[in-house]
A tleap script that builds the chain and sets N, CA, C and O, in Angstrom:
source leaprc.protein.ff14SB
mol = sequence {
  NMET LYS GLU GLN LEU GLY ARG CYS SER GLU
  HIE LEU ARG LYS ALA VAL ARG PHE LEU ALA
  LEU SER SER GLY THR PRO GLN GLU LYS LEU
  THR SER MET TYR HIE ASP THR GLY LEU GLY
  SER ILE TYR LYS GLY ASP PHE PRO ASN GLY
  SER LEU ARG HIE ASP PHE GLN ALA ILE THR
  GLY MET MET ASN GLU ASN SER GLU PRO GLN
  PHE MET VAL HIE ILE ALA GLY MET SER ASP
  GLU ARG ALA ARG ARG VAL ILE GLY GLN ILE
  CYS GLN LEU SER ASP ASP VAL SER CYS ALA
  LEU GLY GLY GLN CLYS
}
set mol.1.N position { 0.875 -1.480 0.423 }
set mol.1.CA position { 0.214 -0.049 0.043 }
set mol.1.C position { 0.999 1.200 0.295 }
set mol.1.O position { 0.353 2.241 0.411 }
set mol.2.N position { 2.436 1.246 0.406 }
set mol.2.CA position { 2.954 2.483 0.628 }
set mol.2.C position { 3.267 2.921 -0.687 }
set mol.2.O position { 3.097 4.051 -1.144 }
set mol.3.N position { 3.863 1.660 -1.400 }
set mol.3.CA position { 3.925 2.191 -2.563 }
set mol.3.C position { 2.510 2.530 -3.440 }
set mol.3.O position { 2.882 3.610 -3.899 }
set mol.4.N position { 2.108 2.476 -3.600 }
set mol.4.CA position { 0.588 2.903 -4.246 }
set mol.4.C position { 0.231 4.349 -3.744 }
set mol.4.O position { -0.380 5.234 -4.344 }
set mol.5.N position { 0.766 4.354 -2.507 }
set mol.5.CA position { 0.361 5.678 -2.104 }
set mol.5.C position { 1.247 6.624 -2.473 }
set mol.5.O position { 0.898 7.701 -2.956 }
set mol.6.N position { 2.538 6.260 -2.255 }
set mol.6.CA position { 3.628 6.973 -2.656 }
set mol.6.C position { 3.260 7.777 -4.384 }
set mol.6.O position { 2.964 8.921 -4.729 }
set mol.7.N position { 3.405 6.891 -4.884 }
set mol.7.CA position { 2.442 6.915 -6.734 }
set mol.7.C position { 1.194 8.011 -6.512 }
set mol.7.O position { 1.470 8.664 -7.519 }
set mol.8.N position { 0.150 8.639 -6.016 }
set mol.8.CA position { -0.172 8.744 -5.412 }
set mol.8.C position { 0.357 10.389 -5.243 }
set mol.8.O position { 0.216 11.297 -6.062 }
set mol.9.N position { 0.933 10.432 -4.057 }
set mol.9.CA position { 1.626 11.432 -3.652 }
set mol.9.C position { 2.310 12.175 -4.480 }
set mol.9.O position { 2.183 13.399 -4.525 }
set mol.10.N position { 3.395 11.256 -5.487 }
set mol.10.CA position { 4.271 11.851 -6.742 }
set mol.10.C position { 3.150 12.750 -8.213 }
set mol.10.O position { 3.535 13.554 -9.061 }
set mol.11.N position { 1.528 12.087 -7.953 }
set mol.11.CA position { 1.209 12.879 -8.796 }
set mol.11.C position { 0.358 13.691 -8.493 }
set mol.11.O position { 0.038 14.479 -9.383 }
set mol.12.N position { -0.329 13.813 -7.139 }
set mol.12.CA position { -0.802 14.819 -6.423 }
set mol.12.C position { 0.456 16.555 -6.332 }
set mol.12.O position { 0.151 17.678 -6.733 }
set mol.13.N position { 1.800 16.118 -5.672 }
set mol.13.CA position { 2.486 16.982 -6.438 }
set mol.13.C position { 2.888 17.408 -7.522 }
set mol.13.O position { 3.872 18.145 -7.586 }
set mol.14.N position { 2.146 16.994 -8.665 }
set mol.14.CA position { 2.506 17.476 -10.504 }
set mol.14.C position { 2.056 18.063 -10.448 }
set mol.14.O position { 2.266 19.203 -10.862 }
set mol.15.N position { 0.487 17.360 -9.500 }
set mol.15.CA position { -0.849 18.305 -9.901 }
set mol.15.C position { -0.849 19.862 -9.620 }
set mol.15.O position { -1.112 20.858 -10.294 }
set mol.16.N position { -0.350 19.576 -8.053 }
set mol.16.CA position { -0.298 21.142 -7.305 }
set mol.16.C position { 0.799 22.136 -8.029 }
set mol.16.O position { 0.776 23.259 -8.534 }
set mol.17.N position { 1.382 21.516 -7.891 }
set mol.17.CA position { 2.824 22.468 -9.136 }
set mol.17.C position { 1.995 22.691 -9.794 }
set mol.17.O position { 1.571 23.815 -9.525 }
set mol.18.N position { 1.249 22.056 -10.886 }
set mol.18.CA position { 1.032 22.186 -12.474 }
set mol.18.C position { 0.216 23.746 -12.401 }
set mol.18.O position { 0.331 24.788 -13.045 }
set mol.19.N position { -1.036 23.101 -10.761 }
set mol.19.CA position { -2.183 24.165 -10.832 }
set mol.19.C position { -1.473 25.584 -10.408 }
set mol.19.O position { -1.884 26.605 -10.959 }
set mol.20.N position { -0.274 25.683 -9.311 }
set mol.20.CA position { 0.351 26.953 -9.336 }
set mol.20.C position { 0.858 27.824 -10.214 }
set mol.20.O position { 0.890 29.042 -10.038 }
set mol.21.N position { 1.351 27.115 -11.378 }
set mol.21.CA position { 2.031 27.902 -12.264 }
set mol.21.C position { 1.606 28.035 -13.423 }
set mol.21.O position { 2.033 28.711 -14.359 }
set mol.22.N position { 0.569 27.228 -13.314 }
set mol.22.CA position { -0.441 27.620 -14.609 }
set mol.22.C position { -1.349 28.754 -14.904 }
set mol.22.O position { -1.440 29.411 -13.867 }
set mol.23.N position { -2.066 29.282 -15.855 }
set mol.23.CA position { -2.660 30.615 -16.362 }
set mol.23.C position { -4.223 30.042 -16.277 }
set mol.23.O position { -4.421 28.858 -16.007 }
set mol.24.N position { -4.959 30.665 -16.445 }
set mol.24.CA position { -6.208 30.970 -16.906 }
set mol.24.C position { -7.721 30.247 -16.107 }
set mol.24.O position { -7.141 29.409 -15.417 }
set mol.25.N position { -8.617 30.129 -15.913 }
set mol.25.CA position { -10.142 30.313 -15.366 }
set mol.25.C position { -9.260 28.858 -14.522 }
set mol.25.O position { -8.193 28.298 -14.773 }
set mol.26.N position { -10.518 28.595 -13.252 }
set mol.26.CA position { -9.841 27.513 -12.334 }
set mol.26.C position { -10.315 26.407 -12.622 }
set mol.26.O position { -9.885 25.412 -12.040 }
set mol.27.N position { -11.697 26.262 -13.957 }
set mol.27.CA position { -11.805 25.102 -15.136 }
set mol.27.C position { -10.931 24.856 -15.742 }
set mol.27.O position { -10.547 23.711 -15.979 }
set mol.28.N position { -10.173 26.381 -16.316 }
set mol.28.CA position { -8.792 25.327 -17.615 }
set mol.28.C position { -7.807 24.813 -16.713 }
set mol.28.O position { -7.235 23.745 -16.925 }
set mol.29.N position { -7.550 25.658 -15.540 }
set mol.29.CA position { -7.099 24.776 -14.827 }
set mol.29.C position { -7.004 23.567 -14.317 }
set mol.29.O position { -6.081 22.838 -13.954 }
set mol.30.N position { -8.245 23.500 -14.369 }
set mol.30.CA position { -8.328 21.844 -13.838 }
set mol.30.C position { -8.494 20.557 -15.125 }
set mol.30.O position { -7.846 19.510 -15.119 }
set mol.31.N position { -9.222 20.839 -15.872 }
set mol.31.CA position { -9.101 20.198 -17.024 }
set mol.31.C position { -8.043 19.972 -17.523 }
set mol.31.O position { -7.970 18.907 -18.135 }
set mol.32.N position { -6.413 21.137 -17.458 }
set mol.32.CA position { -5.608 20.619 -18.017 }
set mol.32.C position { -4.476 20.010 -17.190 }
set mol.32.O position { -3.482 19.511 -17.717 }
set mol.33.N position { -4.700 20.083 -15.660 }
set mol.33.CA position { -3.870 19.576 -14.810 }
set mol.33.C position { -4.442 17.564 -14.647 }
set mol.33.O position { -3.749 16.634 -14.233 }
set mol.34.N position { -5.838 17.529 -15.134 }
set mol.34.CA position { -5.978 16.168 -15.287 }
set mol.34.C position { -5.169 15.580 -16.951 }
set mol.34.O position { -4.594 14.503 -17.105 }
set mol.35.N position { -5.316 16.385 -17.736 }
set mol.35.CA position { -4.761 15.909 -19.181 }
set mol.35.C position { -2.446 15.345 -18.786 }
set mol.35.O position { -1.657 14.431 -19.026 }
set mol.36.N position { -2.501 16.863 -18.012 }
set mol.36.CA position { -0.890 16.857 -17.933 }
set mol.36.C position { -0.255 16.056 -16.378 }
set mol.36.O position { 0.928 16.143 -16.047 }
set mol.37.N position { -1.016 15.511 -15.794 }
set mol.37.CA position { -0.234 14.820 -14.613 }
set mol.37.C position { 0.065 14.478 -13.981 }
set mol.37.O position { 0.838 14.774 -13.069 }
set mol.38.N position { -1.158 12.730 -14.643 }
set mol.38.CA position { -1.024 11.779 -14.486 }
set mol.38.C position { -2.296 11.702 -12.931 }
set mol.38.O position { -2.401 10.863 -12.036 }
set mol.39.N position { -2.923 12.742 -13.158 }
set mol.39.CA position { -4.048 12.330 -11.337 }
set mol.39.C position { -4.884 11.214 -12.165 }
set mol.39.O position { -4.658 10.065 -11.785 }
set mol.40.N position { -5.726 11.336 -13.131 }
set mol.40.CA position { -6.145 10.570 -13.786 }
set mol.40.C position { -6.151 9.023 -13.388 }
set mol.40.O position { -6.917 8.061 -13.347 }
set mol.41.N position { -4.800 9.382 -13.113 }
set mol.41.CA position { -4.501 6.939 -13.413 }
set mol.41.C position { -4.543 6.613 -11.858 }
set mol.41.O position { -4.163 5.556 -11.355 }
set mol.42.N position { -5.274 8.133 -10.923 }
set mol.42.CA position { -5.098 7.814 -9.148 }
set mol.42.C position { -6.399 6.765 -9.183 }
set mol.42.O position { -7.033 6.610 -10.227 }
set mol.43.N position { -6.798 5.941 -7.745 }
set mol.43.CA position { -7.917 5.312 -8.080 }
set mol.43.C position { -8.065 4.607 -6.471 }
set mol.43.O position { -7.389 3.789 -5.849 }
set mol.44.N position { -9.033 5.210 -6.239 }
set mol.44.CA position { -9.692 4.714 -4.899 }
set mol.44.C position { -8.783 3.437 -4.001 }
set mol.44.O position { -8.366 3.280 -2.853 }
set mol.45.N position { -8.782 2.852 -4.999 }
set mol.45.CA position { -8.066 1.598 -3.942 }
set mol.45.C position { -6.744 1.746 -4.004 }
set mol.45.O position { -6.019 0.772 -3.797 }
set mol.46.N position { -6.314 2.772 -4.248 }
set mol.46.CA position { -4.611 3.179 -3.955 }
set mol.46.C position { -4.374 3.799 -2.976 }
set mol.46.O position { -3.211 4.007 -2.633 }
set mol.47.N position { -5.669 4.349 -2.127 }
set mol.47.CA position { -5.428 4.760 -1.008 }
set mol.47.C position { -5.636 4.212 0.322 }
set mol.47.O position { -5.933 5.316 0.777 }
set mol.48.N position { -5.699 3.717 0.980 }
set mol.48.CA position { -5.973 3.263 2.810 }
set mol.48.C position { -7.134 3.592 3.032 }
set mol.48.O position { -7.644 4.648 2.659 }
set mol.49.N position { -7.820 2.475 3.840 }
set mol.49.CA position { -9.321 2.760 4.110 }
set mol.49.C position { -8.998 4.036 4.879 }
set mol.49.O position { -7.926 4.506 5.259 }
set mol.50.N position { -10.454 4.512 5.006 }
set mol.50.CA position { -10.274 5.927 5.715 }
set mol.50.C position { -10.069 7.158 4.880 }
set mol.50.O position { -10.572 7.346 3.773 }
set mol.51.N position { -8.818 8.448 5.906 }
set mol.51.CA position { -10.220 10.047 5.677 }
set mol.51.C position { -9.035 9.691 4.240 }
set mol.51.O position { -9.480 10.191 3.207 }
set mol.52.N position { -7.734 8.980 4.038 }
set mol.52.CA position { -7.671 10.058 2.438 }
set mol.52.C position { -7.943 9.318 1.597 }
set mol.52.O position { -7.159 9.571 0.683 }
set mol.53.N position { -9.176 7.802 1.043 }
set mol.53.CA position { -9.557 7.310 0.592 }
set mol.53.C position { -10.959 8.464 0.040 }
set mol.53.O position { -11.248 8.865 -1.088 }
set mol.54.N position { -11.864 8.840 1.963 }
set mol.54.CA position { -13.072 9.015 1.826 }
set mol.54.C position { -12.290 11.211 0.877 }
set mol.54.O position { -12.995 11.750 0.023 }
set mol.55.N position { -11.687 11.516 1.088 }
set mol.55.CA position { -11.208 12.766 0.842 }
set mol.55.C position { -10.823 12.919 -1.232 }
set mol.55.O position { -11.118 13.760 -2.081 }
set mol.56.N position { -9.923 11.381 -1.255 }
set mol.56.CA position { -9.938 11.636 -2.530 }
set mol.56.C position { -11.096 11.384 -3.591 }
set mol.56.O position { -11.159 11.940 -4.687 }
set mol.57.N position { -11.997 10.462 -3.093 }
set mol.57.CA position { -13.738 10.476 -3.504 }
set mol.57.C position { -14.164 11.552 -3.271 }
set mol.57.O position { -15.373 11.356 -3.392 }
set mol.58.N position { -14.066 12.384 -3.063 }
set mol.58.CA position { -14.556 14.092 -2.799 }
set mol.58.C position { -14.117 14.153 -3.425 }
set mol.58.O position { -14.606 13.435 -4.298 }
set mol.59.N position { -12.727 14.942 -3.970 }
set mol.59.CA position { -12.556 15.423 -5.166 }
set mol.59.C position { -12.995 14.422 -6.270 }
set mol.59.O position { -13.698 14.834 -7.193 }
set mol.60.N position { -12.806 13.789 -6.241 }
set mol.60.CA position { -13.366 12.817 -7.896 }
set mol.60.C position { -15.129 13.309 -8.013 }
set mol.60.O position { -15.596 13.888 -8.994 }
set mol.61.N position { -15.667 13.043 -7.165 }
set mol.61.CA position { -17.074 13.085 -6.632 }
set mol.61.C position { -17.164 14.732 -7.079 }
set mol.61.O position { -17.975 14.786 -8.003 }
set mol.62.N position { -16.816 15.632 -6.875 }
set mol.62.CA position { -17.245 16.781 -6.809 }
set mol.62.C position { -16.481 17.099 -8.718 }
set mol.62.O position { -17.335 17.301 -9.581 }
set mol.63.N position { -15.450 17.106 -9.030 }
set mol.63.CA position { -15.212 16.658 -10.481 }
set mol.63.C position { -16.025 15.880 -11.789 }
set mol.63.O position { -16.125 16.082 -13.000 }
set mol.64.N position { -16.539 14.879 -10.811 }
set mol.64.CA position { -17.518 14.194 -12.099 }
set mol.64.C position { -17.181 12.787 -12.670 }
set mol.64.O position { -16.811 12.723 -13.842 }
set mol.65.N position { -17.296 11.507 -11.828 }
set mol.65.CA position { -15.904 10.081 -11.723 }
set mol.65.C position { -16.700 8.749 -12.852 }
set mol.65.O position { -16.752 7.519 -12.839 }
set mol.66.N position { -17.405 10.249 -14.058 }
set mol.66.CA position { -17.929 9.866 -15.248 }
set mol.66.C position { -16.325 9.293 -16.406 }
set mol.66.O position { -15.113 9.099 -16.318 }
set mol.67.N position { -17.546 9.246 -17.474 }
set mol.67.CA position { -16.199 9.033 -18.457 }
set mol.67.C position { -15.796 10.285 -18.463 }
set mol.67.O position { -16.375 11.277 -18.020 }
set mol.68.N position { -14.043 10.129 -19.362 }
set mol.68.CA position { -14.188 11.199 -19.663 }
set mol.68.C position { -14.293 12.321 -20.497 }
set mol.68.O position { -13.704 13.334 -20.119 }
set mol.69.N position { -14.907 12.358 -21.530 }
set mol.69.CA position { -16.454 13.351 -22.247 }
set mol.69.C position { -17.114 14.147 -21.201 }
set mol.69.O position { -17.128 15.352 -20.950 }
set mol.70.N position { -17.525 13.360 -20.794 }
set mol.70.CA position { -18.392 13.713 -19.094 }
set mol.70.C position { -17.884 14.121 -18.358 }
set mol.70.O position { -18.398 14.949 -17.607 }
set mol.71.N position { -16.243 13.585 -18.214 }
set mol.71.CA position { -15.623 14.014 -16.683 }
set mol.71.C position { -14.987 16.375 -17.160 }
set mol.71.O position { -14.516 17.254 -16.438 }
set mol.72.N position { -15.428 16.333 -18.801 }
set mol.72.CA position { -14.398 17.420 -19.138 }
set mol.72.C position { -15.696 18.474 -19.007 }
set mol.72.O position { -15.491 19.528 -18.406 }
set mol.73.N position { -17.125 18.191 -19.599 }
set mol.73.CA position { -17.683 19.182 -19.769 }
set mol.73.C position { -18.394 19.568 -18.373 }
set mol.73.O position { -18.949 20.639 -18.127 }
set mol.74.N position { -18.257 18.495 -17.541 }
set mol.74.CA position { -19.138 18.823 -15.746 }
set mol.74.C position { -17.581 19.528 -16.001 }
set mol.74.O position { -17.397 19.846 -17.176 }
set mol.75.N position { -16.623 19.769 -15.211 }
set mol.75.CA position { -15.729 20.909 -15.196 }
set mol.75.C position { -15.789 21.742 -15.689 }
set mol.75.O position { -15.486 22.668 -14.937 }
set mol.76.N position { -16.208 22.313 -17.359 }
set mol.76.CA position { -16.048 23.067 -17.869 }
set mol.76.C position { -17.540 24.652 -17.472 }
set mol.76.O position { -17.664 25.851 -17.722 }
set mol.77.N position { -18.445 23.379 -16.639 }
set mol.77.CA position { -20.004 23.966 -15.971 }
set mol.77.C position { -19.680 24.167 -15.271 }
set mol.77.O position { -20.023 25.348 -15.218 }
set mol.78.N position { -18.796 23.872 -13.843 }
set mol.78.CA position { -18.630 24.221 -12.500 }
set mol.78.C position { -18.475 25.396 -12.425 }
set mol.78.O position { -18.162 25.818 -13.538 }
set mol.79.N position { -18.547 26.512 -11.383 }
set mol.79.CA position { -18.653 27.415 -10.843 }
set mol.79.C position { -17.258 28.168 -10.399 }
set mol.79.O position { -16.354 27.473 -9.934 }
set mol.80.N position { -17.110 29.377 -10.521 }
set mol.80.CA position { -15.461 29.101 -10.476 }
set mol.80.C position { -15.231 28.868 -8.926 }
set mol.80.O position { -14.182 28.322 -8.586 }
set mol.81.N position { -16.107 29.231 -8.019 }
set mol.81.CA position { -16.521 28.734 -6.338 }
set mol.81.C position { -15.836 27.353 -6.087 }
set mol.81.O position { -14.945 26.683 -5.566 }
set mol.82.N position { -17.120 27.472 -6.985 }
set mol.82.CA position { -16.610 25.501 -6.705 }
set mol.82.C position { -14.860 24.664 -7.284 }
set mol.82.O position { -13.969 23.983 -6.778 }
set mol.83.N position { -15.255 25.395 -8.858 }
set mol.83.CA position { -13.555 25.097 -8.952 }
set mol.83.C position { -12.356 25.046 -8.342 }
set mol.83.O position { -11.347 24.378 -8.566 }
set mol.84.N position { -12.701 26.084 -7.313 }
set mol.84.CA position { -11.939 26.914 -6.691 }
set mol.84.C position { -11.735 26.121 -5.483 }
set mol.84.O position { -10.555 25.958 -5.174 }
set mol.85.N position { -12.528 25.646 -4.806 }
set mol.85.CA position { -12.789 24.563 -3.930 }
set mol.85.C position { -11.926 23.074 -3.849 }
set mol.85.O position { -11.282 22.603 -2.912 }
set mol.86.N position { -12.165 22.582 -5.107 }
set mol.86.CA position { -11.611 21.707 -5.339 }
set mol.86.C position { -10.100 21.463 -5.775 }
set mol.86.O position { -9.363 20.504 -5.550 }
set mol.87.N position { -9.917 22.458 -6.362 }
set mol.87.CA position { -8.509 23.013 -6.127 }
set mol.87.C position { -7.673 22.837 -4.599 }
set mol.87.O position { -6.609 22.439 -4.126 }
set mol.88.N position { -8.932 23.418 -4.235 }
set mol.88.CA position { -7.762 23.368 -2.833 }
set mol.88.C position { -8.158 22.463 -1.534 }
set mol.88.O position { -8.015 22.518 -0.312 }
set mol.89.N position { -8.822 21.477 -2.643 }
set mol.89.CA position { -8.684 19.582 -2.297 }
set mol.89.C position { -7.416 18.893 -2.384 }
set mol.89.O position { -6.561 18.236 -1.791 }
set mol.90.N position { -7.965 19.670 -3.974 }
set mol.90.CA position { -6.544 18.741 -4.053 }
set mol.90.C position { -4.829 18.620 -3.523 }
set mol.90.O position { -4.130 17.616 -3.389 }
set mol.91.N position { -4.383 20.666 -3.206 }
set mol.91.CA position { -3.762 20.863 -2.418 }
set mol.91.C position { -3.499 20.147 -1.091 }
set mol.91.O position { -2.426 19.736 -0.648 }
set mol.92.N position { -4.861 20.087 -0.500 }
set mol.92.CA position { -4.846 19.699 1.032 }
set mol.92.C position { -4.731 17.523 0.901 }
set mol.92.O position { -4.242 16.750 1.725 }
set mol.93.N position { -5.218 17.297 -0.081 }
set mol.93.CA position { -4.822 15.498 -0.323 }
set mol.93.C position { -3.307 16.052 -0.401 }
set mol.93.O position { -2.657 15.846 0.624 }
set mol.94.N position { -2.815 16.546 -1.174 }
set mol.94.CA position { -0.801 16.271 -1.584 }
set mol.94.C position { -0.630 16.498 -0.228 }
set mol.94.O position { 0.073 15.529 0.056 }
set mol.95.N position { -0.777 17.066 0.729 }
set mol.95.CA position { -0.503 17.716 1.712 }
set mol.95.C position { -0.563 16.446 3.014 }
set mol.95.O position { 0.327 16.126 3.803 }
set mol.96.N position { -1.739 15.991 2.891 }
set mol.96.CA position { -2.050 14.357 3.446 }
set mol.96.C position { -1.337 13.497 3.225 }
set mol.96.O position { -0.598 13.055 4.105 }
set mol.97.N position { -1.352 13.101 2.204 }
set mol.97.CA position { -0.509 12.109 1.486 }
set mol.97.C position { 1.042 12.091 2.423 }
set mol.97.O position { 1.339 11.294 3.313 }
set mol.98.N position { 1.731 13.043 1.981 }
set mol.98.CA position { 3.105 13.508 2.278 }
set mol.98.C position { 3.400 13.549 3.459 }
set mol.98.O position { 4.532 13.394 3.918 }
set mol.99.N position { 1.966 13.855 4.325 }
set mol.99.CA position { 2.468 13.619 6.171 }
set mol.99.C position { 2.605 12.529 6.700 }
set mol.99.O position { 3.451 12.249 7.549 }
set mol.100.N position { 1.067 11.195 5.847 }
set mol.100.CA position { 1.025 9.969 5.733 }
set mol.100.C position { 2.121 8.772 5.396 }
set mol.100.O position { 2.234 7.552 5.515 }
set mol.101.N position { 2.856 9.919 4.897 }
set mol.101.CA position { 4.241 8.863 4.062 }
set mol.101.C position { 5.430 9.424 5.004 }
set mol.101.O position { 6.523 8.860 4.961 }
set mol.102.N position { 5.257 10.333 5.701 }
set mol.102.CA position { 6.002 10.669 7.188 }
set mol.102.C position { 6.939 12.027 6.367 }
set mol.102.O position { 7.986 12.421 6.881 }
set mol.103.N position { 6.337 12.727 4.892 }
set mol.103.CA position { 7.073 14.250 5.034 }
set mol.103.C position { 6.394 15.330 5.714 }
set mol.103.O position { 5.538 14.970 6.522 }
set mol.104.N position { 6.584 16.593 5.568 }
set mol.104.CA position { 6.249 17.444 6.357 }
set mol.104.C position { 5.164 18.015 5.157 }
set mol.104.O position { 5.036 17.689 3.977 }
set mol.105.N position { 4.579 18.828 5.846 }
set mol.105.CA position { 3.877 20.046 4.538 }
set mol.105.C position { 4.288 20.844 4.321 }
set mol.105.O position { 3.790 21.585 3.473 }
savepdb mol mol.pdb
quit
């Protein structure tokens, strides 16, 4: 499980870095981040049961866990506030996964 969590941590760090450095609307950032960082290759089973898995599911639920075309339409239709909240959740999950692996925020 630690190996899977390490892979998740790597993808989440890339996603946070991408979100911090990219420009555009929050929805454009999320769409680009999904395509460019590998975040889409993370699955709930990659997280141990508990808060990390729950937090990941909350993020994917906010972005809509359907097929990719519907997923992208859902992100594009988000309000700025909702998209910013998803971005914040991704950043927080990255920190939490890092802490779970023994790192520091």
